mmCIF file of C-alpha atoms in Angstrom:
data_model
loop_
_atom_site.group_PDB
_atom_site.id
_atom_site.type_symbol
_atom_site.label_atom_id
_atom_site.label_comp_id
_atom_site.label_asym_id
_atom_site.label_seq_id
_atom_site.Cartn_x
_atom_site.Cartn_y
_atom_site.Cartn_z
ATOM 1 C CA UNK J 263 100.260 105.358 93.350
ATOM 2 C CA UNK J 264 102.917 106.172 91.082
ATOM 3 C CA UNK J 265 102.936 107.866 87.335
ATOM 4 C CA UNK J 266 105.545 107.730 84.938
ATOM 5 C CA UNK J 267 106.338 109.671 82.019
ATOM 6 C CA UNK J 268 109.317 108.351 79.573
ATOM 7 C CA UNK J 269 111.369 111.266 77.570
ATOM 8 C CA UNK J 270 114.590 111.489 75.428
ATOM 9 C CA UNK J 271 113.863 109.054 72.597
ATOM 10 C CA UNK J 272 114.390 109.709 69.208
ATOM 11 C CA UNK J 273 116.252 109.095 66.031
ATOM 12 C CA UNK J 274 119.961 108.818 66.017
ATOM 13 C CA UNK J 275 122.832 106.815 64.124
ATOM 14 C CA UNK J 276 124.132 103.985 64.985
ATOM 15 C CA UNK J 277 127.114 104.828 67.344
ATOM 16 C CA UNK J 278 125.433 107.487 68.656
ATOM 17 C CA UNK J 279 124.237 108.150 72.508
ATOM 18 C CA UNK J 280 120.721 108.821 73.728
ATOM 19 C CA UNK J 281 119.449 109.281 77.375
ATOM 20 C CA UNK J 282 116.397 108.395 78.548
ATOM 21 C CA UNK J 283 114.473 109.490 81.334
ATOM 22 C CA UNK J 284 111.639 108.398 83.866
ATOM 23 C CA UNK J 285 110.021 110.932 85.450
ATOM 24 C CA UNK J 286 107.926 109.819 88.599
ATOM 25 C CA UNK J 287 105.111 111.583 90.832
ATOM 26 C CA UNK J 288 104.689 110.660 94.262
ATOM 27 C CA UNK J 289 106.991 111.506 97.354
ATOM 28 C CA UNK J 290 107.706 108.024 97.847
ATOM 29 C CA UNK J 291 109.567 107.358 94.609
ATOM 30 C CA UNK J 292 112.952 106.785 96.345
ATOM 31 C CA UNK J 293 111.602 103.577 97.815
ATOM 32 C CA UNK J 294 110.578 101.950 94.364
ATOM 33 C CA UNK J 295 113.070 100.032 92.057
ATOM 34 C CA UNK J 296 112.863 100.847 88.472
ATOM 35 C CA UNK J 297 113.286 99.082 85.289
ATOM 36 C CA UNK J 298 113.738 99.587 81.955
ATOM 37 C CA UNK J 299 112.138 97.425 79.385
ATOM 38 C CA UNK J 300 111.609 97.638 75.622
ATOM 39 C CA UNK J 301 109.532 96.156 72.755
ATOM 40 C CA UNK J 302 110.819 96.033 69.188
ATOM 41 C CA UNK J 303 108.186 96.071 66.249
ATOM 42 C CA UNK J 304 106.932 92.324 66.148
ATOM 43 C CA UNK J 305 108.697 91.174 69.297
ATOM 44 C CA UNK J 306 107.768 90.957 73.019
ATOM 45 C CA UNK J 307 108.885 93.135 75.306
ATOM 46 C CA UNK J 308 112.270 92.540 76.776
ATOM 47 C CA UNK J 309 114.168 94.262 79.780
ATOM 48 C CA UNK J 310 117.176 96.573 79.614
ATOM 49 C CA UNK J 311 117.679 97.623 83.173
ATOM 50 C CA UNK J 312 117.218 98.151 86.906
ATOM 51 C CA UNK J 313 117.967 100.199 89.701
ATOM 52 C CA UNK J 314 117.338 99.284 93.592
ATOM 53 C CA UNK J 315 115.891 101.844 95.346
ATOM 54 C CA UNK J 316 119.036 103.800 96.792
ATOM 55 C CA UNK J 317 120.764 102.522 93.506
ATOM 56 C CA UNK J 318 123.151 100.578 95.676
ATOM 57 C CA UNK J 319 122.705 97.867 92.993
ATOM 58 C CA UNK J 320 121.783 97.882 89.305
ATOM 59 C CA UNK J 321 121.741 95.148 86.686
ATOM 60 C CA UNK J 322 121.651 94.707 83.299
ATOM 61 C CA UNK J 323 120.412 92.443 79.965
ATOM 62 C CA UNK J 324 123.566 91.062 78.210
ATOM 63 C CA UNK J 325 122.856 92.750 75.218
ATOM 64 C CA UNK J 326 123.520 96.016 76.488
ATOM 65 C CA UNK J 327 126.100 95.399 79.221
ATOM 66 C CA UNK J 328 128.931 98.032 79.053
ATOM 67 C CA UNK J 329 127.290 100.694 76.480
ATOM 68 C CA UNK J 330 123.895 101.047 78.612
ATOM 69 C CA UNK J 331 123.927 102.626 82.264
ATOM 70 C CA UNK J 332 121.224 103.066 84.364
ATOM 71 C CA UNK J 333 120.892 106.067 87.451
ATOM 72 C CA UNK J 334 118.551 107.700 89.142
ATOM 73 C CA UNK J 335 118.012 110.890 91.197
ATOM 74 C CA UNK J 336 115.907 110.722 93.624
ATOM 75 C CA UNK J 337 116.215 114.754 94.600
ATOM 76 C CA UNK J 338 114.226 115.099 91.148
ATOM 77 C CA UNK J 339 112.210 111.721 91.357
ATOM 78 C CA UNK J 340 113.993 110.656 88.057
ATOM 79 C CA UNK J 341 115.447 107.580 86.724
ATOM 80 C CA UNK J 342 118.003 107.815 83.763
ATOM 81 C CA UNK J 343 119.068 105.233 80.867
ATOM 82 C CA UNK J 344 122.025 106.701 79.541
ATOM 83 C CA UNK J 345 122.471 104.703 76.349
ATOM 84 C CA UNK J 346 126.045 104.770 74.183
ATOM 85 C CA UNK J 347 127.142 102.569 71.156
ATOM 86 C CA UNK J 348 123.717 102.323 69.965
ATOM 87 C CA UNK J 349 122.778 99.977 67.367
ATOM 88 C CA UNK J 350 119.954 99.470 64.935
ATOM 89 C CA UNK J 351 118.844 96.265 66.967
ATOM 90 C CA UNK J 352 118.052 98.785 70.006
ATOM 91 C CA UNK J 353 115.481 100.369 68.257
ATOM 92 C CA UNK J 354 112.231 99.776 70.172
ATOM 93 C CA UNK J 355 109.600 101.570 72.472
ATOM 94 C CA UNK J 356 111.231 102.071 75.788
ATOM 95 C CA UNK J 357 109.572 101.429 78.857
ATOM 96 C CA UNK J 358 110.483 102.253 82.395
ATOM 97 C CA UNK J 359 108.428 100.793 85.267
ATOM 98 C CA UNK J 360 108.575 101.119 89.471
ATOM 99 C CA UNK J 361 107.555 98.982 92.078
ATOM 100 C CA UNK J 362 108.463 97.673 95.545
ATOM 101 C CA UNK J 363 110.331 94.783 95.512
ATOM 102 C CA UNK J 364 113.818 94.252 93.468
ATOM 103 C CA UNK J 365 112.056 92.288 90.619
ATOM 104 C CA UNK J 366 115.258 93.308 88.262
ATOM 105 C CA UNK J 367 114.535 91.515 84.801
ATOM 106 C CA UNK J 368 110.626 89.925 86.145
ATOM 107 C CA UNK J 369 107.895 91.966 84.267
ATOM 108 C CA UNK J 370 105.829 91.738 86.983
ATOM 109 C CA UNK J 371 106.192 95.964 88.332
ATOM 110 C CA UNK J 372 103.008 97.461 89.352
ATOM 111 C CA UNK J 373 103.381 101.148 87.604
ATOM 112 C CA UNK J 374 104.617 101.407 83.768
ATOM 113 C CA UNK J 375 104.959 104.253 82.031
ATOM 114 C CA UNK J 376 103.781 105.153 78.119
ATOM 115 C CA UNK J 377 107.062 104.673 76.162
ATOM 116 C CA UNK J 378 109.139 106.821 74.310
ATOM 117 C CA UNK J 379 110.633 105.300 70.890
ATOM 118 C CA UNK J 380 113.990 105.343 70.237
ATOM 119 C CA UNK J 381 114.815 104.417 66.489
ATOM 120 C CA UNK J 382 118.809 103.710 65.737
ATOM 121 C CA UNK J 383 119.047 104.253 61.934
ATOM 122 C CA UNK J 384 122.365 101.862 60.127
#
């Protein structure tokens, strides 16, 4: 079993950074990939990022490629999104989930977290 709690969202202007993080419980959390997802008001939920387990590989929607990077620490059972170049079309709740297998953009993970909102003002 694994809980996650999201942290660092909040309201910032567009060009601005923002970092993200996923706290997990659970000694095992270095052996579950993590994603980032998010859900805009009125849209479905789309994903941002991953991170295999010993974050030999990541990968990464299009429409953040290059001003979004994803890391993790595994010492402190914490995944980070560190997000730069913000723009208003990245506001959303954002989600970070664990599980398993490498699922990268597949919204199939077995643990999600609660969200933290992240609002990019123009």
């Amino acid at each position: 079993q694994v809980q996650l709690v999201e942290s660092g969202g909040g309201l910032v202007q567009a060009g601005g950074s923002l970092r993200l993080s996923c706290a997990a419980s659970g000694r095992t959390f270095a052996s579950y990939t993590v994603g980032w997802f998010r859900q805009a008001p009125g849209k479905g939920r789309e994903f941002v990022a991953a991170i295999a387990t010993r974050a030999a590989s990541t990968y990464y929607a299009d429409s953040v490629k290059g001003r979004f990077t994803i890391s993790r620490d595994n010492a402190k059972n914490t995944v980070y999104l560190q997000m730069n170049s913000l723009k208003p079309e990245d506001t959303a709740v954002y989600y970070c989930a664990a599980d398993s297998r490498w699922l990268r953009q597949l919204q199939k993970y077995d643990y999600w977290g609660q969200g933290t909102q992240v609002t990019v003002s123009s």
